[in-house]
PDB file of C-alpha atoms in Angstrom:
ATOM      1  CA  UNK A   1      65.937 157.329 -69.305  1.00 49.00           C
ATOM      2  CA  UNK A   2      63.308 154.885 -67.956  1.00 48.00           C
ATOM      3  CA  UNK A   3      60.861 156.782 -70.504  1.00 53.00           C
ATOM      4  CA  UNK A   4      63.327 156.347 -73.178  1.00 52.00           C
ATOM      5  CA  UNK A   5      63.605 152.770 -72.639  1.00 51.00           C
ATOM      6  CA  UNK A   6      60.254 152.256 -72.483  1.00 47.00           C
ATOM      7  CA  UNK A   7      59.662 153.705 -75.654  1.00 52.00           C
ATOM      8  CA  UNK A   8      62.705 151.813 -77.441  1.00 55.00           C
ATOM      9  CA  UNK A   9      61.146 148.692 -76.341  1.00 52.00           C
ATOM     10  CA  UNK A  10      57.880 149.453 -77.192  1.00 49.00           C
ATOM     11  CA  UNK A  11      58.921 150.434 -80.815  1.00 50.00           C
ATOM     12  CA  UNK A  12      60.797 147.032 -80.680  1.00 56.00           C
ATOM     13  CA  UNK A  13      57.813 144.724 -79.848  1.00 54.00           C
ATOM     14  CA  UNK A  14      56.023 146.918 -82.577  1.00 50.00           C
ATOM     15  CA  UNK A  15      58.499 146.352 -85.190  1.00 47.00           C
ATOM     16  CA  UNK A  16      58.854 142.693 -84.274  1.00 57.00           C
ATOM     17  CA  UNK A  17      54.829 141.952 -84.482  1.00 50.00           C
ATOM     18  CA  UNK A  18      54.753 143.673 -87.818  1.00 46.00           C
ATOM     19  CA  UNK A  19      57.698 141.475 -88.883  1.00 50.00           C
ATOM     20  CA  UNK A  20      55.484 138.818 -87.919  1.00 53.00           C
ATOM     21  CA  UNK A  21      52.692 139.898 -89.342  1.00 47.00           C
ATOM     22  CA  UNK A  22      54.240 140.175 -92.858  1.00 51.00           C
ATOM     23  CA  UNK A  23      55.696 136.444 -92.370  1.00 52.00           C
ATOM     24  CA  UNK A  24      52.205 135.410 -91.856  1.00 44.00           C
ATOM     25  CA  UNK A  25      50.825 137.470 -94.501  1.00 46.00           C
ATOM     26  CA  UNK A  26      53.506 135.960 -96.756  1.00 53.00           C
ATOM     27  CA  UNK A  27      52.444 132.133 -95.964  1.00 51.00           C
ATOM     28  CA  UNK A  28      49.112 132.781 -96.425  1.00 53.00           C
ATOM     29  CA  UNK A  29      49.471 134.284 -99.975  1.00 56.00           C
ATOM     30  CA  UNK A  30      51.722 131.682-100.988  1.00 58.00           C
ATOM     31  CA  UNK A  31      48.913 129.277-101.593  1.00 58.00           C
ATOM     32  CA  UNK A  32      46.598 131.880-102.871  1.00 56.00           C
ATOM     33  CA  UNK A  33      49.118 132.344-105.950  1.00 59.00           C
ATOM     34  CA  UNK A  34      49.980 129.118-106.423  1.00 68.00           C
ATOM     35  CA  UNK A  35      46.450 127.498-106.513  1.00 75.00           C
ATOM     36  CA  UNK A  36      43.781 130.240-106.491  1.00 76.00           C
ATOM     37  CA  UNK A  37      40.656 128.507-106.888  1.00 79.00           C
ATOM     38  CA  UNK A  38      41.667 126.094-104.164  1.00 84.00           C
ATOM     39  CA  UNK A  39      42.145 129.035-101.987  1.00 85.00           C
ATOM     40  CA  UNK A  40      39.015 130.870-102.988  1.00 85.00           C
ATOM     41  CA  UNK A  41      36.922 127.431-102.297  1.00 90.00           C
ATOM     42  CA  UNK A  42      38.371 126.831 -98.733  1.00 89.00           C
ATOM     43  CA  UNK A  43      38.150 130.107 -97.516  1.00 89.00           C
ATOM     44  CA  UNK A  44      34.485 130.663 -98.969  1.00 90.00           C
ATOM     45  CA  UNK A  45      33.815 127.610 -97.210  1.00 92.00           C
ATOM     46  CA  UNK A  46      35.360 128.336 -93.568  1.00 92.00           C
ATOM     47  CA  UNK A  47      33.877 132.048 -93.633  1.00 91.00           C
ATOM     48  CA  UNK A  48      30.549 130.883 -94.858  1.00 91.00           C
ATOM     49  CA  UNK A  49      30.477 128.572 -91.850  1.00 92.00           C
ATOM     50  CA  UNK A  50      31.807 131.047 -89.488  1.00 92.00           C
ATOM     51  CA  UNK A  51      29.320 133.516 -90.406  1.00 90.00           C
ATOM     52  CA  UNK A  52      26.366 131.084 -90.302  1.00 90.00           C
ATOM     53  CA  UNK A  53      27.725 129.643 -86.788  1.00 90.00           C
ATOM     54  CA  UNK A  54      27.726 133.512 -85.361  1.00 90.00           C
ATOM     55  CA  UNK A  55      23.999 133.728 -86.798  1.00 87.00           C
ATOM     56  CA  UNK A  56      23.031 130.573 -85.107  1.00 86.00           C
ATOM     57  CA  UNK A  57      24.261 132.031 -81.754  1.00 86.00           C
ATOM     58  CA  UNK A  58      22.774 135.116 -81.886  1.00 83.00           C
ATOM     59  CA  UNK A  59      19.202 133.103 -82.605  1.00 80.00           C
ATOM     60  CA  UNK A  60      20.170 130.756 -79.857  1.00 81.00           C
ATOM     61  CA  UNK A  61      20.608 134.217 -77.372  1.00 77.00           C
ATOM     62  CA  UNK A  62      17.708 135.294 -78.631  1.00 72.00           C
ATOM     63  CA  UNK A  63      15.601 132.434 -77.808  1.00 71.00           C
ATOM     64  CA  UNK A  64      16.975 132.310 -74.265  1.00 74.00           C
ATOM     65  CA  UNK A  65      15.939 136.187 -73.940  1.00 67.00           C
ATOM     66  CA  UNK A  66      12.378 135.386 -75.569  1.00 66.00           C
ATOM     67  CA  UNK A  67       9.438 135.667 -73.266  1.00 54.00           C
ATOM     68  CA  UNK A  68       8.124 132.941 -75.513  1.00 50.00           C
ATOM     69  CA  UNK A  69      11.067 130.807 -75.811  1.00 46.00           C
ATOM     70  CA  UNK A  70      10.474 129.800 -79.570  1.00 45.00           C
ATOM     71  CA  UNK A  71      11.410 131.719 -82.787  1.00 43.00           C
ATOM     72  CA  UNK A  72      10.410 129.173 -85.423  1.00 43.00           C
ATOM     73  CA  UNK A  73      13.813 127.839 -85.492  1.00 44.00           C
ATOM     74  CA  UNK A  74      13.278 124.653 -83.693  1.00 47.00           C
ATOM     75  CA  UNK A  75      10.602 122.972 -85.841  1.00 46.00           C
ATOM     76  CA  UNK A  76      11.268 121.830 -89.280  1.00 52.00           C
ATOM     77  CA  UNK A  77      15.016 123.415 -89.088  1.00 60.00           C
ATOM     78  CA  UNK A  78      17.935 121.305 -90.111  1.00 64.00           C
ATOM     79  CA  UNK A  79      20.353 120.352 -87.184  1.00 71.00           C
ATOM     80  CA  UNK A  80      23.155 123.190 -86.518  1.00 80.00           C
ATOM     81  CA  UNK A  81      25.761 120.763 -87.745  1.00 84.00           C
ATOM     82  CA  UNK A  82      23.738 120.348 -91.131  1.00 87.00           C
ATOM     83  CA  UNK A  83      22.794 123.887 -91.646  1.00 88.00           C
ATOM     84  CA  UNK A  84      26.735 125.189 -91.000  1.00 90.00           C
ATOM     85  CA  UNK A  85      27.616 122.261 -93.359  1.00 93.00           C
ATOM     86  CA  UNK A  86      25.167 123.491 -95.704  1.00 92.00           C
ATOM     87  CA  UNK A  87      26.687 127.348 -95.477  1.00 92.00           C
ATOM     88  CA  UNK A  88      30.202 126.257 -95.757  1.00 94.00           C
ATOM     89  CA  UNK A  89      29.038 124.547 -98.733  1.00 95.00           C
ATOM     90  CA  UNK A  90      27.361 127.561 -99.993  1.00 94.00           C
ATOM     91  CA  UNK A  91      30.588 129.718 -99.370  1.00 92.00           C
ATOM     92  CA  UNK A  92      32.721 127.292-101.035  1.00 94.00           C
ATOM     93  CA  UNK A  93      30.540 127.489-104.240  1.00 94.00           C
ATOM     94  CA  UNK A  94      30.740 131.164-104.428  1.00 91.00           C
ATOM     95  CA  UNK A  95      34.345 131.288-103.608  1.00 90.00           C
ATOM     96  CA  UNK A  96      35.161 129.234-106.545  1.00 91.00           C
ATOM     97  CA  UNK A  97      32.731 130.815-108.949  1.00 92.00           C
ATOM     98  CA  UNK A  98      33.131 134.334-108.552  1.00 90.00           C
ATOM     99  CA  UNK A  99      37.013 134.887-109.855  1.00 88.00           C
ATOM    100  CA  UNK A 100      35.435 133.413-113.341  1.00 91.00           C
ATOM    101  CA  UNK A 101      32.582 136.185-112.897  1.00 92.00           C
ATOM    102  CA  UNK A 102      35.280 138.678-112.174  1.00 90.00           C
ATOM    103  CA  UNK A 103      37.088 138.059-115.221  1.00 90.00           C
ATOM    104  CA  UNK A 104      34.532 138.089-117.424  1.00 93.00           C
ATOM    105  CA  UNK A 105      33.543 141.616-116.319  1.00 92.00           C
ATOM    106  CA  UNK A 106      37.144 142.755-116.520  1.00 91.00           C
ATOM    107  CA  UNK A 107      36.951 141.297-120.424  1.00 92.00           C
ATOM    108  CA  UNK A 108      33.907 142.627-121.116  1.00 94.00           C
ATOM    109  CA  UNK A 109      33.353 146.112-119.336  1.00 92.00           C
ATOM    110  CA  UNK A 110      36.372 148.491-119.103  1.00 88.00           C
ATOM    111  CA  UNK A 111      34.543 151.226-117.252  1.00 91.00           C
ATOM    112  CA  UNK A 112      34.716 150.444-113.421  1.00 89.00           C
ATOM    113  CA  UNK A 113      31.173 152.196-112.941  1.00 91.00           C
ATOM    114  CA  UNK A 114      29.339 149.762-115.599  1.00 93.00           C
ATOM    115  CA  UNK A 115      31.369 146.615-114.508  1.00 92.00           C
ATOM    116  CA  UNK A 116      29.902 147.355-110.664  1.00 91.00           C
ATOM    117  CA  UNK A 117      26.532 148.262-111.868  1.00 92.00           C
ATOM    118  CA  UNK A 118      26.408 145.327-114.332  1.00 93.00           C
ATOM    119  CA  UNK A 119      27.725 142.805-111.185  1.00 92.00           C
ATOM    120  CA  UNK A 120      25.093 144.744-108.395  1.00 89.00           C
ATOM    121  CA  UNK A 121      22.207 144.862-110.921  1.00 91.00           C
ATOM    122  CA  UNK A 122      22.578 141.014-111.630  1.00 91.00           C
ATOM    123  CA  UNK A 123      24.391 139.162-108.766  1.00 90.00           C
ATOM    124  CA  UNK A 124      22.497 140.528-106.178  1.00 88.00           C
ATOM    125  CA  UNK A 125      18.755 139.695-106.824  1.00 91.00           C
ATOM    126  CA  UNK A 126      20.063 136.200-108.336  1.00 93.00           C
ATOM    127  CA  UNK A 127      22.039 135.245-105.464  1.00 91.00           C
ATOM    128  CA  UNK A 128      19.670 136.040-102.600  1.00 91.00           C
ATOM    129  CA  UNK A 129      16.699 134.408-104.417  1.00 93.00           C
ATOM    130  CA  UNK A 130      19.060 131.457-104.850  1.00 94.00           C
ATOM    131  CA  UNK A 131      20.347 131.371-101.377  1.00 93.00           C
ATOM    132  CA  UNK A 132      16.718 131.658 -99.842  1.00 92.00           C
ATOM    133  CA  UNK A 133      15.554 128.604-102.355  1.00 94.00           C
ATOM    134  CA  UNK A 134      18.824 126.555-101.398  1.00 94.00           C
ATOM    135  CA  UNK A 135      17.907 127.121 -97.352  1.00 91.00           C
ATOM    136  CA  UNK A 136      14.526 125.764 -98.497  1.00 91.00           C
ATOM    137  CA  UNK A 137      15.544 122.871-100.244  1.00 92.00           C
ATOM    138  CA  UNK A 138      18.374 121.733 -97.252  1.00 91.00           C
ATOM    139  CA  UNK A 139      15.383 122.400 -94.840  1.00 88.00           C
ATOM    140  CA  UNK A 140      13.151 119.852 -96.220  1.00 88.00           C
ATOM    141  CA  UNK A 141      13.411 118.722 -99.694  1.00 90.00           C
ATOM    142  CA  UNK A 142       9.790 117.326 -99.984  1.00 90.00           C
ATOM    143  CA  UNK A 143       8.402 120.788 -99.258  1.00 89.00           C
ATOM    144  CA  UNK A 144      10.936 122.900-101.074  1.00 89.00           C
ATOM    145  CA  UNK A 145       8.832 123.486-104.108  1.00 90.00           C
ATOM    146  CA  UNK A 146       5.974 124.898-101.992  1.00 89.00           C
ATOM    147  CA  UNK A 147       7.791 126.952 -99.823  1.00 90.00           C
ATOM    148  CA  UNK A 148      10.607 128.509-102.470  1.00 92.00           C
ATOM    149  CA  UNK A 149       7.572 130.870-103.438  1.00 93.00           C
ATOM    150  CA  UNK A 150       6.739 131.708-100.224  1.00 91.00           C
ATOM    151  CA  UNK A 151      10.114 132.531 -99.198  1.00 90.00           C
ATOM    152  CA  UNK A 152      11.505 134.512-102.151  1.00 92.00           C
ATOM    153  CA  UNK A 153       8.146 136.578-101.442  1.00 91.00           C
ATOM    154  CA  UNK A 154       8.834 137.354 -98.186  1.00 90.00           C
ATOM    155  CA  UNK A 155      12.231 137.797 -98.032  1.00 90.00           C
ATOM    156  CA  UNK A 156      13.634 138.191-101.249  1.00 89.00           C
ATOM    157  CA  UNK A 157      13.018 142.300-101.771  1.00 89.00           C
ATOM    158  CA  UNK A 158      13.994 142.536 -98.235  1.00 89.00           C
ATOM    159  CA  UNK A 159      17.192 140.937 -98.735  1.00 89.00           C
ATOM    160  CA  UNK A 160      18.055 142.557-102.110  1.00 89.00           C
ATOM    161  CA  UNK A 161      17.374 146.160-100.965  1.00 90.00           C
ATOM    162  CA  UNK A 162      19.681 145.784 -97.738  1.00 89.00           C
ATOM    163  CA  UNK A 163      22.305 144.185 -99.843  1.00 89.00           C
ATOM    164  CA  UNK A 164      22.348 146.797-102.194  1.00 89.00           C
ATOM    165  CA  UNK A 165      24.253 149.420 -99.814  1.00 90.00           C
ATOM    166  CA  UNK A 166      26.784 146.993 -98.290  1.00 92.00           C
ATOM    167  CA  UNK A 167      27.730 145.169-101.643  1.00 91.00           C
ATOM    168  CA  UNK A 168      27.950 148.485-103.553  1.00 90.00           C
ATOM    169  CA  UNK A 169      30.484 149.778-100.856  1.00 92.00           C
ATOM    170  CA  UNK A 170      32.100 146.760-101.020  1.00 91.00           C
ATOM    171  CA  UNK A 171      32.559 145.976-104.691  1.00 90.00           C
ATOM    172  CA  UNK A 172      33.357 149.449-105.443  1.00 91.00           C
ATOM    173  CA  UNK A 173      36.232 148.777-103.259  1.00 91.00           C
ATOM    174  CA  UNK A 174      36.880 145.555-104.915  1.00 89.00           C
ATOM    175  CA  UNK A 175      36.703 146.922-108.198  1.00 89.00           C
ATOM    176  CA  UNK A 176      38.739 149.800-107.938  1.00 88.00           C
ATOM    177  CA  UNK A 177      41.372 149.228-105.408  1.00 89.00           C
ATOM    178  CA  UNK A 178      41.476 145.308-105.335  1.00 87.00           C
ATOM    179  CA  UNK A 179      43.950 143.230-107.450  1.00 86.00           C
ATOM    180  CA  UNK A 180      41.806 140.456-109.508  1.00 83.00           C
ATOM    181  CA  UNK A 181      43.491 137.577-107.597  1.00 80.00           C
ATOM    182  CA  UNK A 182      42.598 138.971-104.160  1.00 83.00           C
ATOM    183  CA  UNK A 183      39.037 140.327-105.119  1.00 85.00           C
ATOM    184  CA  UNK A 184      37.131 136.788-104.142  1.00 83.00           C
ATOM    185  CA  UNK A 185      38.938 136.314-100.973  1.00 83.00           C
ATOM    186  CA  UNK A 186      37.611 139.801-100.267  1.00 86.00           C
ATOM    187  CA  UNK A 187      34.071 139.097-101.398  1.00 85.00           C
ATOM    188  CA  UNK A 188      34.455 136.006 -99.005  1.00 86.00           C
ATOM    189  CA  UNK A 189      35.211 137.900 -96.213  1.00 89.00           C
ATOM    190  CA  UNK A 190      32.656 140.702 -96.357  1.00 90.00           C
ATOM    191  CA  UNK A 191      30.484 137.667 -97.436  1.00 87.00           C
ATOM    192  CA  UNK A 192      31.233 136.161 -93.693  1.00 88.00           C
ATOM    193  CA  UNK A 193      29.504 139.206 -92.109  1.00 89.00           C
ATOM    194  CA  UNK A 194      26.693 139.463 -94.521  1.00 89.00           C
ATOM    195  CA  UNK A 195      26.129 135.721 -94.008  1.00 86.00           C
ATOM    196  CA  UNK A 196      25.303 136.496 -90.338  1.00 87.00           C
ATOM    197  CA  UNK A 197      22.572 138.790 -91.433  1.00 87.00           C
ATOM    198  CA  UNK A 198      21.257 136.531 -94.353  1.00 85.00           C
ATOM    199  CA  UNK A 199      21.517 133.264 -92.373  1.00 82.00           C
ATOM    200  CA  UNK A 200      19.385 134.464 -89.728  1.00 79.00           C
ATOM    201  CA  UNK A 201      16.581 136.027 -92.292  1.00 83.00           C
ATOM    202  CA  UNK A 202      16.885 132.824 -94.368  1.00 81.00           C
ATOM    203  CA  UNK A 203      16.487 130.449 -91.567  1.00 77.00           C
ATOM    204  CA  UNK A 204      13.278 132.231 -89.521  1.00 72.00           C
ATOM    205  CA  UNK A 205      10.008 130.427 -90.116  1.00 67.00           C
ATOM    206  CA  UNK A 206       7.988 131.937 -93.252  1.00 62.00           C
ATOM    207  CA  UNK A 207       4.960 133.334 -91.764  1.00 60.00           C
ATOM    208  CA  UNK A 208       2.999 133.476 -94.767  1.00 53.00           C
ATOM    209  CA  UNK A 209       0.882 129.992 -94.960  1.00 47.00           C
ATOM    210  CA  UNK A 210      -0.036 130.496 -98.836  1.00 46.00           C
TER     211      UNK A 210
END
């Protein structure tokens, strides 16, 4: 009897949690359907900031355990608040802009595989190089023109090669299984994880001196 009662209580708790989860999902879905562009803008910005904050914490921990105690992140880099704000702006811009791009792909390419290859072939290298240039501009606008080519030469191909398997997987799911209204939200969510890696790479010091 005690076992049956315990099982019944566990089932009741699970159903209650499921009901609350559904209610929360409905609350979150309402602004997405009513004002999707604002939703994508806000979610992209928040997740961009979260990803970069995580990258900063990882870098800080690495510095703490480093024998040298220095990774090149202190000199010539923006404060943590400025850096996080800049990453929030980047994430918000992508969150706002990608729905238009996805709509264009849907109209232009009916074949999902073609859509995926066009998207990956154009967006990944362009976004990675633009991101590296943006980071250098935020770091020091006066030195950006001289540093951007170095940064792209050093990290552009590196990021693009590592973006390929990650974003091919994400976008294969996105294009095949996700309704258009939710695609930018999924992209921003996956982008939060990707930003941890990308921000860590982009904010380290350039090793080449020209």
